[in-house]
Amino acid sequence: MTGKRAVGSVSVQDLRHYRGGREILRGITLEIEPGSVAAVVGPNGAGKSTLLKVISGYLRPRSGTVRVGGMDPASLHPSERSRLVTYCGDEPEPAFAFSVEETVEMGNPERARESGPAFLEAALDALDITDLRYRTITSLSSGERQRVFLARAVYQDPLVFLLDEPTTHLDMAYEVQVVDMIESLAGRLGKTVVTVVHDLNLAMRCAARLFFLKDGALRYCVTPQEVTSEIIGDIYGVDAQVVEHPVAGTPVVMRPSGRRGFIPGE
């Protein structure tokens, strides 16, 4: 939120990761341009969250390389890594009753001392939680906590945002607000955003490229305009149609009536 154009490319080469002897990520190679929004999509168990955690440096791969802004996040000191990349995903139930304001400031403790209140106010406003600032994090609903954790990521102000299902627990109004925030991070501030999204229509709205994972492998890398019913059938095993939205003109995934299956996000 500094207004300065950020340079945060993401490069993954032949990435493999195992858990309990099982291969979770299978030779994934992908490139994400700085200042763009990319969506990682696919069925449950495809390896989407694991991929984001490996890119963040939270997990080390068995083999392959990860570069964020030309650097290996896993090899960096935590303070240096925090300026490069943030991972925002499932959070455990809060153990301490910190205020919302304190929780957001934990994203970048140095900024609280150096930049004054303006940056904090902007982060709170971005997720519409200014009125919650003095509430304790333990008193909030799941959706409210989700917005607080997203505000903390915004306050951290890294080059690359890794958002794991950022619209989980949110109602429609706040879901739209988060999508607008993602578009602003990339379009106005030049940040790179990689997000796991289950709703394909939401992914096609906000992302320039979609990475379809299945069984730990990257099956397709396409633009929203290149998503086809064949791709959806291969990834999810359902019958679907991709049509043009009558107002926005963007691709929309629909399930034909009378056919089996469902479309994520319907």
Tab-separated table of C-alpha atoms in Angstrom:
chain	number	residue	atom	x	y	z
A	1	MET	CA	0.000	0.000	0.000
A	2	THR	CA	2.979	2.263	-0.482
A	3	GLY	CA	1.905	3.269	-3.983
A	4	LYS	CA	5.269	2.140	-5.348
A	5	ARG	CA	5.235	-0.397	-8.163
A	6	ALA	CA	6.329	-3.766	-6.827
A	7	VAL	CA	8.433	-6.358	-8.623
A	8	GLY	CA	7.532	-9.814	-7.368
A	9	SER	CA	7.750	-12.576	-9.932
A	10	VAL	CA	7.091	-16.185	-8.918
A	11	SER	CA	9.015	-19.007	-10.572
A	12	VAL	CA	8.570	-22.696	-9.726
A	13	GLN	CA	10.640	-25.363	-11.463
A	14	ASP	CA	10.013	-29.133	-11.268
A	15	LEU	CA	8.643	-28.853	-7.735
A	16	ARG	CA	8.064	-32.044	-5.753
A	17	HIS	CA	6.835	-32.347	-2.189
A	18	TYR	CA	6.003	-35.373	-0.053
A	19	ARG	CA	3.955	-35.856	3.099
A	20	GLY	CA	4.041	-39.121	4.999
A	21	GLY	CA	5.688	-40.862	2.066
A	22	ARG	CA	2.986	-39.706	-0.364
A	23	GLU	CA	3.838	-37.371	-3.233
A	24	ILE	CA	1.687	-34.249	-2.818
A	25	LEU	CA	3.203	-32.093	-5.579
A	26	ARG	CA	4.405	-33.801	-8.737
A	27	GLY	CA	6.955	-31.928	-10.804
A	28	ILE	CA	5.121	-28.602	-10.939
A	29	THR	CA	6.602	-25.878	-13.127
A	30	LEU	CA	4.959	-22.466	-13.437
A	31	GLU	CA	5.734	-18.788	-13.916
A	32	ILE	CA	3.704	-15.866	-12.580
A	33	GLU	CA	4.397	-12.359	-13.787
A	34	PRO	CA	4.906	-9.558	-11.264
A	35	GLY	CA	1.885	-7.368	-10.680
A	36	SER	CA	-0.598	-10.011	-11.834
A	37	VAL	CA	-3.314	-12.105	-10.204
A	38	ALA	CA	-3.140	-15.891	-10.579
A	39	ALA	CA	-5.680	-18.407	-9.280
A	40	VAL	CA	-4.825	-21.963	-8.262
A	41	VAL	CA	-7.907	-24.134	-8.710
A	42	GLY	CA	-8.802	-27.808	-8.606
A	43	PRO	CA	-10.620	-30.421	-6.521
A	44	ASN	CA	-10.014	-31.091	-2.852
A	45	GLY	CA	-6.715	-32.843	-2.229
A	46	ALA	CA	-5.132	-31.566	-5.442
A	47	GLY	CA	-2.231	-29.922	-3.572
A	48	LYS	CA	-3.317	-26.291	-3.883
A	49	SER	CA	-2.659	-25.199	-0.300
A	50	THR	CA	0.591	-27.157	-0.160
A	51	LEU	CA	1.783	-25.378	-3.294
A	52	LEU	CA	1.179	-21.967	-1.710
A	53	LYS	CA	2.949	-23.004	1.495
A	54	VAL	CA	5.992	-24.197	-0.454
A	55	ILE	CA	6.092	-20.972	-2.471
A	56	SER	CA	5.904	-18.987	0.781
A	57	GLY	CA	8.928	-20.783	2.232
A	58	TYR	CA	6.844	-22.237	5.059
A	59	LEU	CA	7.462	-25.718	3.631
A	60	ARG	CA	10.618	-26.919	1.895
A	61	PRO	CA	10.197	-29.007	-1.257
A	62	ARG	CA	11.769	-32.435	-1.640
A	63	SER	CA	13.219	-31.277	-4.949
A	64	GLY	CA	12.900	-28.459	-7.444
A	65	THR	CA	13.289	-24.724	-6.997
A	66	VAL	CA	11.129	-21.817	-5.880
A	67	ARG	CA	12.049	-18.207	-6.584
A	68	VAL	CA	10.034	-15.208	-5.465
A	69	GLY	CA	11.460	-11.959	-6.740
A	70	GLY	CA	14.534	-13.971	-7.705
A	71	MET	CA	15.086	-15.258	-4.143
A	72	ASP	CA	14.423	-18.534	-2.335
A	73	PRO	CA	11.960	-17.644	0.462
A	74	ALA	CA	12.841	-20.731	2.520
A	75	SER	CA	16.463	-19.582	2.825
A	76	LEU	CA	15.660	-16.071	4.059
A	77	HIS	CA	15.531	-14.771	7.622
A	78	PRO	CA	11.872	-14.439	8.691
A	79	SER	CA	12.044	-10.635	8.780
A	80	GLU	CA	13.482	-10.535	5.268
A	81	ARG	CA	10.973	-13.090	4.015
A	82	SER	CA	8.087	-11.061	5.436
A	83	ARG	CA	9.026	-8.143	3.193
A	84	LEU	CA	8.988	-10.457	0.194
A	85	VAL	CA	5.949	-12.684	0.626
A	86	THR	CA	3.001	-13.385	2.912
A	87	TYR	CA	0.850	-16.492	3.225
A	88	CYS	CA	-2.683	-15.985	4.489
A	89	GLY	CA	-4.616	-19.199	5.027
A	90	ASP	CA	-6.347	-21.228	7.687
A	91	GLU	CA	-5.555	-19.795	11.100
A	92	PRO	CA	-5.868	-21.737	14.372
A	93	GLU	CA	-8.387	-20.560	16.938
A	94	PRO	CA	-6.815	-17.479	18.587
A	95	ALA	CA	-5.187	-18.337	21.915
A	96	PHE	CA	-4.811	-14.763	23.175
A	97	ALA	CA	-7.326	-11.940	23.309
A	98	PHE	CA	-5.386	-9.371	21.309
A	99	SER	CA	-7.378	-6.499	19.902
A	100	VAL	CA	-8.077	-6.352	16.177
A	101	GLU	CA	-5.756	-3.356	15.897
A	102	GLU	CA	-2.936	-5.209	17.655
A	103	THR	CA	-3.469	-8.274	15.469
A	104	VAL	CA	-3.209	-6.238	12.270
A	105	GLU	CA	-0.076	-4.452	13.504
A	106	MET	CA	1.590	-7.834	14.034
A	107	GLY	CA	1.851	-8.037	10.261
A	108	ASN	CA	4.615	-5.454	10.344
A	109	PRO	CA	5.716	-4.332	13.840
A	110	GLU	CA	8.374	-1.978	12.457
A	111	ARG	CA	5.799	-0.080	10.427
A	112	ALA	CA	3.851	0.811	13.565
A	113	ARG	CA	6.919	2.647	14.849
A	114	GLU	CA	8.034	4.190	11.555
A	115	SER	CA	4.940	5.099	9.560
A	116	GLY	CA	2.451	6.283	12.137
A	117	PRO	CA	-1.270	5.539	12.011
A	118	ALA	CA	-2.042	6.270	8.338
A	119	PHE	CA	-0.989	2.870	7.019
A	120	LEU	CA	-2.892	1.073	9.769
A	121	GLU	CA	-6.029	3.071	9.009
A	122	ALA	CA	-5.731	2.171	5.325
A	123	ALA	CA	-5.402	-1.554	6.109
A	124	LEU	CA	-8.406	-1.492	8.450
A	125	ASP	CA	-10.451	0.431	5.909
A	126	ALA	CA	-9.483	-1.907	3.052
A	127	LEU	CA	-11.320	-4.770	4.789
A	128	ASP	CA	-14.004	-2.611	6.420
A	129	ILE	CA	-12.989	-3.508	9.981
A	130	THR	CA	-12.349	-0.037	11.414
A	131	ASP	CA	-15.378	-0.418	13.680
A	132	LEU	CA	-13.904	-3.674	15.033
A	133	ARG	CA	-10.503	-2.254	15.924
A	134	TYR	CA	-10.936	-2.401	19.704
A	135	ARG	CA	-12.723	-5.753	19.763
A	136	THR	CA	-10.701	-8.789	20.793
A	137	ILE	CA	-9.861	-11.270	18.072
A	138	THR	CA	-11.376	-14.050	20.199
A	139	SER	CA	-14.774	-12.335	20.226
A	140	LEU	CA	-15.166	-12.234	16.446
A	141	SER	CA	-17.019	-14.528	14.092
A	142	SER	CA	-15.103	-16.672	11.597
A	143	GLY	CA	-15.848	-14.233	8.784
A	144	GLU	CA	-14.746	-11.230	10.828
A	145	ARG	CA	-11.501	-12.959	11.788
A	146	GLN	CA	-10.886	-13.794	8.140
A	147	ARG	CA	-11.075	-10.096	7.266
A	148	VAL	CA	-8.729	-9.226	10.144
A	149	PHE	CA	-6.119	-11.709	8.915
A	150	LEU	CA	-6.402	-10.307	5.387
A	151	ALA	CA	-5.940	-6.786	6.775
A	152	ARG	CA	-2.835	-8.015	8.605
A	153	ALA	CA	-1.458	-9.288	5.282
A	154	VAL	CA	-2.185	-5.926	3.648
A	155	TYR	CA	-0.456	-4.141	6.537
A	156	GLN	CA	2.574	-6.407	6.107
A	157	ASP	CA	2.893	-4.939	2.578
A	158	PRO	CA	5.027	-7.635	0.880
A	159	LEU	CA	5.703	-7.919	-2.836
A	160	VAL	CA	3.751	-11.172	-3.178
A	161	PHE	CA	0.462	-12.164	-1.519
A	162	LEU	CA	-0.394	-15.867	-1.248
A	163	LEU	CA	-4.062	-16.048	-0.281
A	164	ASP	CA	-5.503	-19.467	0.527
A	165	GLU	CA	-9.282	-19.339	0.070
A	166	PRO	CA	-9.558	-15.672	1.119
A	167	THR	CA	-13.344	-15.577	0.727
A	168	THR	CA	-14.025	-18.516	3.073
A	169	HIS	CA	-16.625	-17.657	5.768
A	170	LEU	CA	-17.522	-14.384	3.994
A	171	ASP	CA	-20.969	-13.353	2.838
A	172	MET	CA	-21.529	-12.026	-0.668
A	173	ALA	CA	-20.890	-8.353	0.149
A	174	TYR	CA	-17.531	-9.005	1.793
A	175	GLU	CA	-16.604	-11.535	-0.891
A	176	VAL	CA	-16.976	-8.789	-3.483
A	177	GLN	CA	-14.940	-6.464	-1.268
A	178	VAL	CA	-12.077	-8.976	-1.056
A	179	VAL	CA	-12.092	-9.438	-4.832
A	180	ASP	CA	-11.928	-5.654	-5.238
A	181	MET	CA	-9.007	-5.580	-2.783
A	182	ILE	CA	-7.157	-8.245	-4.779
A	183	GLU	CA	-7.689	-6.330	-8.004
A	184	SER	CA	-6.465	-3.135	-6.325
A	185	LEU	CA	-3.336	-4.801	-4.921
A	186	ALA	CA	-2.317	-5.907	-8.400
A	187	GLY	CA	-3.743	-3.178	-10.602
A	188	ARG	CA	-3.014	-0.094	-8.485
A	189	LEU	CA	-0.009	-1.154	-6.414
A	190	GLY	CA	1.669	-3.662	-8.709
A	191	LYS	CA	1.612	-6.465	-6.146
A	192	THR	CA	1.578	-10.097	-7.225
A	193	VAL	CA	-1.366	-12.101	-5.897
A	194	VAL	CA	-1.632	-15.887	-6.018
A	195	THR	CA	-4.881	-17.174	-4.596
A	196	VAL	CA	-6.522	-20.547	-4.055
A	197	VAL	CA	-10.189	-20.261	-5.006
A	198	HIS	CA	-12.874	-22.963	-5.112
A	199	ASP	CA	-15.400	-20.814	-6.967
A	200	LEU	CA	-14.363	-20.990	-10.633
A	201	ASN	CA	-16.474	-17.992	-11.591
A	202	LEU	CA	-14.803	-15.935	-8.888
A	203	ALA	CA	-11.398	-17.126	-10.080
A	204	MET	CA	-12.173	-16.180	-13.676
A	205	ARG	CA	-13.335	-12.756	-12.589
A	206	CYS	CA	-10.215	-11.729	-10.678
A	207	ALA	CA	-7.327	-13.736	-12.179
A	208	ALA	CA	-5.353	-13.227	-15.364
A	209	ARG	CA	-4.296	-16.890	-15.366
A	210	LEU	CA	-5.739	-20.040	-13.845
A	211	PHE	CA	-3.557	-22.971	-12.805
A	212	PHE	CA	-5.604	-26.185	-12.670
A	213	LEU	CA	-4.171	-28.823	-10.316
A	214	LYS	CA	-5.274	-32.432	-10.060
A	215	ASP	CA	-3.651	-35.215	-8.034
A	216	GLY	CA	-0.678	-32.973	-7.275
A	217	ALA	CA	0.104	-32.219	-10.915
A	218	LEU	CA	-0.381	-29.030	-12.918
A	219	ARG	CA	-2.768	-30.027	-15.697
A	220	TYR	CA	-3.609	-26.692	-17.321
A	221	CYS	CA	-2.405	-23.096	-17.302
A	222	VAL	CA	-4.954	-20.936	-19.109
A	223	THR	CA	-6.525	-17.504	-19.228
A	224	PRO	CA	-10.194	-17.195	-18.227
A	225	GLN	CA	-11.095	-16.983	-21.921
A	226	GLU	CA	-9.354	-20.321	-22.530
A	227	VAL	CA	-11.324	-22.280	-19.911
A	228	THR	CA	-13.435	-24.921	-21.645
A	229	SER	CA	-16.020	-27.498	-20.666
A	230	GLU	CA	-13.454	-30.168	-21.547
A	231	ILE	CA	-10.989	-28.765	-19.008
A	232	ILE	CA	-13.643	-28.644	-16.299
A	233	GLY	CA	-14.760	-32.171	-17.109
A	234	ASP	CA	-11.194	-33.465	-16.923
A	235	ILE	CA	-10.411	-31.717	-13.633
A	236	TYR	CA	-13.700	-32.098	-11.755
A	237	GLY	CA	-15.415	-34.971	-13.560
A	238	VAL	CA	-18.589	-32.970	-14.197
A	239	ASP	CA	-20.512	-31.798	-17.237
A	240	ALA	CA	-20.506	-28.031	-17.620
A	241	GLN	CA	-20.739	-25.235	-20.120
A	242	VAL	CA	-18.689	-22.061	-20.328
A	243	VAL	CA	-20.788	-19.148	-21.548
A	244	GLU	CA	-20.386	-15.396	-21.797
A	245	HIS	CA	-21.885	-13.316	-19.006
A	246	PRO	CA	-24.692	-11.263	-20.601
A	247	VAL	CA	-23.676	-8.047	-18.821
A	248	ALA	CA	-19.970	-8.264	-17.974
A	249	GLY	CA	-18.985	-10.182	-21.096
A	250	THR	CA	-16.687	-12.419	-19.041
A	251	PRO	CA	-16.676	-16.250	-19.096
A	252	VAL	CA	-19.083	-17.961	-16.704
A	253	VAL	CA	-19.261	-21.665	-15.849
A	254	MET	CA	-22.745	-23.154	-15.821
A	255	ARG	CA	-24.126	-26.630	-15.274
A	256	PRO	CA	-26.556	-27.701	-18.010
A	257	SER	CA	-29.951	-28.694	-16.646
A	258	GLY	CA	-30.652	-32.402	-16.524
A	259	ARG	CA	-27.020	-33.444	-16.218
A	260	ARG	CA	-25.232	-34.919	-13.271
A	261	GLY	CA	-22.594	-33.109	-11.241
A	262	PHE	CA	-22.051	-29.703	-9.757
A	263	ILE	CA	-19.844	-26.744	-10.415
A	264	PRO	CA	-17.680	-25.380	-7.572
A	265	GLY	CA	-19.163	-22.087	-6.484
A	266	GLU	CA	-22.719	-22.789	-7.558
